[in-house]
Tab-separated table of C-alpha atoms in Angstrom:
chain	number	residue	atom	x	y	z
A	1220	MET	CA	-26.526	39.109	28.215
A	1221	ALA	CA	-23.153	37.594	27.408
A	1222	GLU	CA	-23.494	35.345	30.440
A	1223	ALA	CA	-26.881	34.109	29.185
A	1224	HIS	CA	-25.441	32.952	25.830
A	1225	ARG	CA	-22.421	31.211	27.368
A	1226	PRO	CA	-22.651	27.445	26.724
A	1227	ARG	CA	-23.274	25.415	29.827
A	1228	ARG	CA	-21.745	22.020	30.382
A	1229	ARG	CA	-24.065	19.205	31.226
A	1230	PRO	CA	-23.302	17.806	34.676
A	1231	THR	CA	-21.886	14.278	34.610
A	1232	SER	CA	-21.823	12.085	37.674
A	1233	ALA	CA	-18.620	10.423	38.815
A	1234	SER	CA	-20.036	6.962	38.093
A	1235	MET	CA	-20.915	7.933	34.506
A	1236	ARG	CA	-17.417	9.301	33.992
A	1237	VAL	CA	-16.013	5.924	35.023
A	1238	VAL	CA	-18.444	4.151	32.672
A	1239	TRP	CA	-17.437	6.338	29.731
A	1240	MET	CA	-13.765	5.816	30.531
A	1241	LEU	CA	-14.277	2.040	30.420
A	1242	VAL	CA	-16.294	2.288	27.183
A	1243	ALA	CA	-13.650	4.514	25.577
A	1244	PHE	CA	-10.790	2.208	26.578
A	1245	MET	CA	-12.568	-0.994	25.517
A	1246	GLY	CA	-13.559	0.586	22.217
A	1247	GLY	CA	-10.392	2.482	21.319
A	1248	GLY	CA	-7.727	1.904	23.954
A	1249	LEU	CA	-5.673	4.904	25.051
A	1250	LEU	CA	-6.501	6.614	21.759
A	1251	GLY	CA	-10.195	6.209	22.556
A	1252	LEU	CA	-9.698	7.916	25.911
A	1253	PHE	CA	-7.946	10.817	24.197
A	1254	LEU	CA	-10.626	11.229	21.511
A	1255	VAL	CA	-13.768	10.751	23.600
A	1256	LEU	CA	-13.090	12.393	26.946
A	1257	PRO	CA	-13.338	16.209	26.586
A	1258	ARG	CA	-10.731	17.001	29.233
A	1259	THR	CA	-8.077	15.018	27.374
A	1260	ARG	CA	-8.747	16.677	24.002
A	1261	MET	CA	-6.697	19.468	22.446
A	1262	LEU	CA	-9.990	21.261	21.829
A	1263	ARG	CA	-11.413	23.019	24.878
A	1264	PRO	CA	-14.758	21.645	26.111
A	1265	ARG	CA	-16.334	25.116	25.825
A	1266	ARG	CA	-15.465	25.305	22.120
A	1267	VAL	CA	-16.875	21.830	21.581
A	1268	LEU	CA	-20.159	22.798	23.219
A	1269	ALA	CA	-20.346	26.061	21.236
A	1270	CYS	CA	-20.077	24.315	17.822
A	1271	ASP	CA	-22.940	22.202	16.478
A	1272	LEU	CA	-20.652	20.208	14.165
A	1273	CYS	CA	-18.163	19.524	16.982
A	1274	GLN	CA	-21.005	18.189	19.125
A	1275	ARG	CA	-22.266	16.040	16.243
A	1276	ARG	CA	-18.804	14.618	15.646
A	1277	HIS	CA	-18.384	13.955	19.360
A	1278	ARG	CA	-21.695	12.058	19.449
A	1279	ARG	CA	-20.569	9.967	16.477
A	1280	LEU	CA	-17.313	9.169	18.271
A	1281	LEU	CA	-19.259	8.112	21.350
A	1282	ALA	CA	-21.530	5.889	19.246
A	1283	ALA	CA	-18.519	4.296	17.511
A	1284	MET	CA	-16.823	3.639	20.861
A	1285	VAL	CA	-19.992	2.055	22.244
A	1286	VAL	CA	-20.251	-0.267	19.213
A	1287	LEU	CA	-16.573	-1.237	19.417
A	1288	ALA	CA	-16.865	-1.765	23.181
A	1289	LEU	CA	-19.898	-4.051	22.720
A	1290	VAL	CA	-18.038	-6.032	20.054
A	1291	SER	CA	-15.053	-6.327	22.400
A	1292	VAL	CA	-17.250	-7.530	25.261
A	1293	ALA	CA	-18.894	-10.110	22.983
A	1294	GLY	CA	-15.488	-11.338	21.799
A	1295	PHE	CA	-14.235	-11.499	25.383
A	1296	GLY	CA	-17.226	-13.632	26.347
A	1297	LEU	CA	-16.650	-15.983	23.415
A	1298	ARG	CA	-13.018	-16.358	24.405
A	1299	LEU	CA	-13.967	-17.164	28.009
A	1300	SER	CA	-16.471	-19.791	26.861
A	1301	GLN	CA	-13.774	-21.438	24.734
A	1302	ARG	CA	-11.316	-21.350	27.636
A	1303	ALA	CA	-13.869	-23.135	29.799
A	1304	ARG	CA	-13.716	-26.269	27.650
A	1305	GLU	CA	-10.608	-28.317	26.967
A	1306	LEU	CA	-9.553	-28.519	23.340
A	1307	PRO	CA	-8.021	-31.653	21.831
A	1308	ALA	CA	-4.325	-31.644	21.024
A	1309	CYS	CA	-3.431	-30.923	17.418
A	1310	ALA	CA	-1.723	-33.537	15.274
A	1311	ALA	CA	-0.575	-32.625	11.782
A	1312	ASP	CA	1.233	-34.801	9.229
A	1313	THR	CA	4.744	-33.630	8.463
A	1314	SER	CA	4.751	-35.392	5.110
A	1315	ILE	CA	3.096	-38.319	3.404
A	1316	ALA	CA	6.434	-40.133	3.044
A	1317	GLU	CA	7.482	-39.851	6.678
A	1318	GLY	CA	4.033	-40.480	8.087
A	1319	ARG	CA	5.059	-38.970	11.438
A	1320	ARG	CA	3.268	-36.568	13.709
A	1321	VAL	CA	4.430	-33.100	14.668
A	1322	ILE	CA	5.620	-32.665	18.227
A	1323	ASP	CA	4.039	-29.608	19.825
A	1324	PRO	CA	6.274	-26.597	19.144
A	1325	ARG	CA	7.683	-24.975	22.261
A	1326	ALA	CA	8.316	-21.241	22.159
A	1327	PRO	CA	10.044	-19.297	24.952
A	1328	SER	CA	7.389	-18.401	27.502
A	1329	PRO	CA	6.829	-14.651	28.017
A	1330	PRO	CA	7.102	-13.226	31.558
A	1331	PRO	CA	4.077	-14.281	33.671
A	1332	MET	CA	2.746	-10.716	34.072
A	1333	TRP	CA	2.996	-9.909	30.354
A	1334	SER	CA	1.536	-13.302	29.442
A	1335	THR	CA	-1.558	-12.490	31.517
A	1336	VAL	CA	-1.830	-8.951	30.140
A	1337	ARG	CA	-1.580	-10.007	26.515
A	1338	SER	CA	-4.096	-12.840	27.025
A	1339	VAL	CA	-6.588	-10.363	28.486
A	1340	MET	CA	-5.992	-7.683	25.853
A	1341	THR	CA	-6.204	-10.105	22.921
A	1342	ALA	CA	-9.230	-11.985	24.310
A	1343	PRO	CA	-11.836	-9.869	22.419
A	1344	VAL	CA	-10.300	-10.344	18.959
A	1345	SER	CA	-9.445	-13.971	19.767
A	1346	GLY	CA	-13.090	-14.595	20.626
A	1347	LEU	CA	-14.239	-13.062	17.336
A	1348	ALA	CA	-11.755	-15.261	15.454
A	1349	LEU	CA	-13.079	-18.327	17.287
A	1350	TRP	CA	-16.654	-17.371	16.404
A	1351	PHE	CA	-15.691	-17.122	12.725
A	1352	ALA	CA	-13.778	-20.406	12.869
A	1353	GLU	CA	-16.614	-22.304	14.519
A	1354	ALA	CA	-19.140	-20.845	12.068
A	1355	ARG	CA	-17.111	-21.399	8.891
A	1356	GLY	CA	-14.247	-23.662	9.884
A	1357	ARG	CA	-13.566	-27.344	10.498
A	1358	GLY	CA	-12.728	-27.542	14.174
A	1359	LEU	CA	-10.363	-26.246	16.841
A	1360	CYS	CA	-7.380	-27.740	18.615
A	1361	SER	CA	-4.582	-26.691	20.953
A	1362	VAL	CA	-0.876	-26.863	20.165
A	1363	GLY	CA	2.417	-25.734	21.626
A	1364	ASP	CA	3.775	-24.595	24.967
A	1365	PRO	CA	2.573	-22.009	25.881
A	1366	PRO	CA	-0.653	-23.318	24.271
A	1367	MET	CA	-1.925	-21.717	21.070
A	1368	THR	CA	-5.373	-22.269	19.586
A	1369	LEU	CA	-5.471	-23.496	15.996
A	1370	ALA	CA	-8.608	-22.961	13.951
A	1371	PHE	CA	-8.892	-24.734	10.608
A	1372	VAL	CA	-10.688	-22.633	7.998
A	1373	PRO	CA	-11.049	-23.529	4.299
A	1374	GLN	CA	-10.664	-19.841	3.410
A	1375	ALA	CA	-6.951	-20.082	4.243
A	1376	GLY	CA	-6.424	-22.197	1.098
A	1377	GLY	CA	-2.740	-22.819	0.525
A	1378	HIS	CA	-1.747	-19.938	2.806
A	1379	MET	CA	0.215	-21.020	5.875
A	1380	GLY	CA	-2.100	-19.100	8.189
A	1381	SER	CA	-2.706	-15.830	10.012
A	1382	MET	CA	-2.540	-14.953	13.693
A	1383	VAL	CA	-5.648	-13.184	15.024
A	1384	GLY	CA	-5.106	-12.444	18.692
A	1385	GLU	CA	-4.099	-15.786	20.190
A	1386	VAL	CA	-5.868	-17.830	17.494
A	1387	PHE	CA	-3.996	-19.134	14.457
A	1388	LEU	CA	-6.292	-19.452	11.433
A	1389	ALA	CA	-4.756	-22.227	9.339
A	1390	SER	CA	-5.487	-24.427	6.356
A	1391	PRO	CA	-7.607	-27.529	7.148
A	1392	VAL	CA	-4.756	-29.776	5.982
A	1393	PRO	CA	-1.548	-28.122	7.177
A	1394	ARG	CA	1.877	-29.438	6.278
A	1395	ILE	CA	4.307	-28.468	9.029
A	1396	ASN	CA	7.987	-29.215	9.029
A	1397	PRO	CA	8.891	-30.181	12.619
A	1398	VAL	CA	12.236	-28.419	12.279
A	1399	ARG	CA	10.392	-25.180	11.472
A	1400	ALA	CA	7.590	-25.633	13.994
A	1401	ARG	CA	9.436	-23.928	16.862
A	1402	ASP	CA	10.484	-21.010	14.642
A	1403	LEU	CA	6.909	-20.537	13.444
A	1404	ALA	CA	5.646	-20.637	17.043
A	1405	GLN	CA	8.094	-17.872	17.981
A	1406	HIS	CA	7.041	-15.822	14.959
A	1407	GLU	CA	3.349	-16.070	15.801
A	1408	SER	CA	4.010	-15.389	19.496
A	1409	ARG	CA	5.565	-12.067	18.496
A	1410	HIS	CA	2.418	-11.307	16.487
A	1411	VAL	CA	0.403	-11.901	19.674
A	1412	ASP	CA	2.585	-9.280	21.367
A	1413	GLN	CA	1.814	-6.886	18.514
A	1414	TRP	CA	-1.918	-7.520	18.890
A	1415	ALA	CA	-1.716	-6.819	22.641
A	1416	VAL	CA	0.294	-3.591	22.309
A	1417	CYS	CA	-1.905	-2.223	19.518
A	1418	THR	CA	-5.089	-3.121	21.415
A	1419	ILE	CA	-3.853	-1.185	24.442
A	1420	ALA	CA	-2.909	1.777	22.261
A	1421	GLY	CA	-5.950	1.933	19.969
A	1422	GLY	CA	-8.395	-0.938	20.469
A	1423	ILE	CA	-9.022	-4.108	18.467
A	1424	ALA	CA	-9.216	-2.256	15.125
A	1425	LEU	CA	-5.809	-0.547	15.296
A	1426	LEU	CA	-3.514	-3.413	14.279
A	1427	PRO	CA	-5.547	-4.443	11.182
A	1428	VAL	CA	-5.534	-0.813	10.006
A	1429	LEU	CA	-1.804	-0.332	10.641
A	1430	TYR	CA	-0.979	-3.680	9.032
A	1431	LEU	CA	-3.042	-2.787	5.950
A	1432	VAL	CA	-1.322	0.585	5.590
A	1433	ASP	CA	2.141	-0.918	6.083
A	1434	ASP	CA	1.469	-3.840	3.738
A	1435	THR	CA	0.345	-1.549	0.913
A	1436	LEU	CA	3.415	0.655	1.362
A	1437	TYR	CA	5.892	-2.168	2.031
A	1438	PRO	CA	4.540	-5.481	0.685
A	1439	GLY	CA	5.789	-8.980	1.430
A	1440	SER	CA	9.036	-9.302	3.330
A	1441	GLU	CA	9.367	-5.511	3.577
A	1442	ASN	CA	6.367	-5.386	5.912
A	1443	HIS	CA	7.593	-3.966	9.222
A	1444	PHE	CA	5.247	-6.117	11.335
A	1445	GLU	CA	6.620	-9.280	9.716
A	1446	GLN	CA	10.179	-8.052	10.082
A	1447	ALA	CA	9.585	-7.384	13.792
A	1448	ALA	CA	8.163	-10.908	14.167
A	1449	GLY	CA	11.140	-12.426	12.322
A	1450	LEU	CA	11.203	-13.061	8.577
A	1451	PHE	CA	13.144	-16.323	8.776
A	1452	ASP	CA	10.960	-17.679	11.587
A	1453	GLY	CA	7.842	-16.887	9.560
A	1454	ALA	CA	9.215	-18.521	6.387
A	1455	TYR	CA	9.499	-15.187	4.577
A	1456	GLY	CA	12.240	-14.557	2.069
A	1457	PRO	CA	14.848	-11.838	2.584
A	1458	PRO	CA	13.842	-8.268	1.709
A	1459	PRO	CA	14.544	-7.321	-1.926
A	1460	ASP	CA	17.678	-5.386	-2.754
A	1461	PRO	CA	17.129	-2.652	-3.786
A	1462	PRO	CA	13.920	-2.264	-1.741
A	1463	ARG	CA	10.638	-1.836	-3.612
A	1464	GLY	CA	8.840	0.206	-0.963
A	1465	PRO	CA	7.301	2.535	-0.327
A	1466	GLN	CA	4.911	1.969	-3.222
A	1467	GLY	CA	4.073	5.176	-5.088
A	1468	TRP	CA	0.387	4.372	-5.547
A	1469	ALA	CA	0.026	3.590	-1.840
A	1470	ILE	CA	1.620	6.919	-0.875
A	1471	ALA	CA	-0.856	8.763	-3.117
A	1472	LEU	CA	-3.760	6.748	-1.689
A	1473	TRP	CA	-3.002	7.351	1.993
A	1474	VAL	CA	-2.052	11.002	1.502
A	1475	GLY	CA	-5.431	11.465	-0.192
A	1476	VAL	CA	-7.179	9.756	2.741
A	1477	ILE	CA	-5.368	11.991	5.256
A	1478	VAL	CA	-6.201	15.153	3.288
A	1479	LEU	CA	-9.850	14.106	3.056
A	1480	LEU	CA	-10.099	13.469	6.799
A	1481	THR	CA	-8.265	16.665	7.826
A	1482	ARG	CA	-9.503	19.055	5.125
A	1483	ARG	CA	-11.279	21.350	7.619
A	1484	ARG	CA	-8.225	21.653	9.837
A	1485	ILE	CA	-6.050	22.325	6.782
A	1486	ARG	CA	-8.428	25.153	5.812
A	1487	TRP	CA	-8.308	26.544	9.358
A	1488	ALA	CA	-4.485	26.284	9.425
A	1489	VAL	CA	-4.183	28.164	6.103
A	1490	ARG	CA	-6.339	30.997	7.446
A	1491	THR	CA	-4.285	31.080	10.641
A	1492	LEU	CA	-0.938	31.165	8.795
A	1493	GLN	CA	-2.204	33.965	6.581
A	1494	ARG	CA	-3.144	35.847	9.769
A	1495	ARG	CA	-6.674	36.357	8.539
A	1496	THR	CA	-8.814	37.098	11.573
A	1497	ARG	CA	-12.352	35.952	10.981
A	1498	VAL	CA	-15.347	35.734	13.263
A	1499	PRO	CA	-16.639	32.139	13.314
A	1500	ASP	CA	-20.012	31.436	11.733
A	1501	PRO	CA	-22.988	31.225	14.112
A	1502	ALA	CA	-22.907	27.971	16.129
A	1503	ARG	CA	-19.554	27.069	14.521
A	1504	CYS	CA	-15.970	27.015	15.741
A	1505	GLY	CA	-13.005	28.252	13.730
A	1506	VAL	CA	-12.316	24.782	12.303
A	1507	HIS	CA	-15.869	24.322	11.007
A	1508	THR	CA	-16.278	27.871	9.669
A	1509	THR	CA	-16.465	27.646	5.874
A	1510	GLY	CA	-14.301	29.598	3.440
A	1511	TRP	CA	-10.564	29.993	2.973
A	1512	ARG	CA	-10.545	33.742	3.651
């Protein structure tokens, strides 16, 4: 009888395993592989199959990875279509008085292998940025060596710009000091490295989330991503002394978010620490069994 009630795993072909590995990596990077594939999870596959809520959560993770993978594929295709056509060279006034043109900034070229890897890994988010720029912006151009795509968007306002993958979203009428152009190119090139590393680790959504968390805790020149890219090169001021971060309200906010997301595991950990042995509810695992006792 016990053998009849034992959960059975659904057979999965080798080709489908490869497909799900590709979907998980495109959607969530290495983190996606860890979360989606049962054999890489801390939770045993048998426990996942025995719990209705674990199965439901796993299906939601699969659906989220599929959506993120489709978005990544669409962005990759948009980036390839942009690469297929040659963009005009950018020319921006340095000042009204001088009336000169900016010479393309030249940043130190990354190693050939890493340059290829980061171009491939940032292609999905770069394609999405290009789609937004072409839909809402005022044109594209190419600048620098190695080349960097500039997209002029009115939404940038007076802001210098933001690096999204390998696309720099800038004000339609930029004012660039030629002396600072090379420093800015180096700063943004380091942001491209950050995009590539974070995409490998956790997909296209990881860096925006980490940047948001860091920027709320350590705003302005205390932001660790900006410090890693170079504050002086990015025209940021020096960090305040004494430092203002971490912000108290941001700590409370993110601790609350973590508690909300892990509340069931906290409940299970409390029961475990109190050494309270409890039979799980029907069709539930220990984590999803209700009650603190």
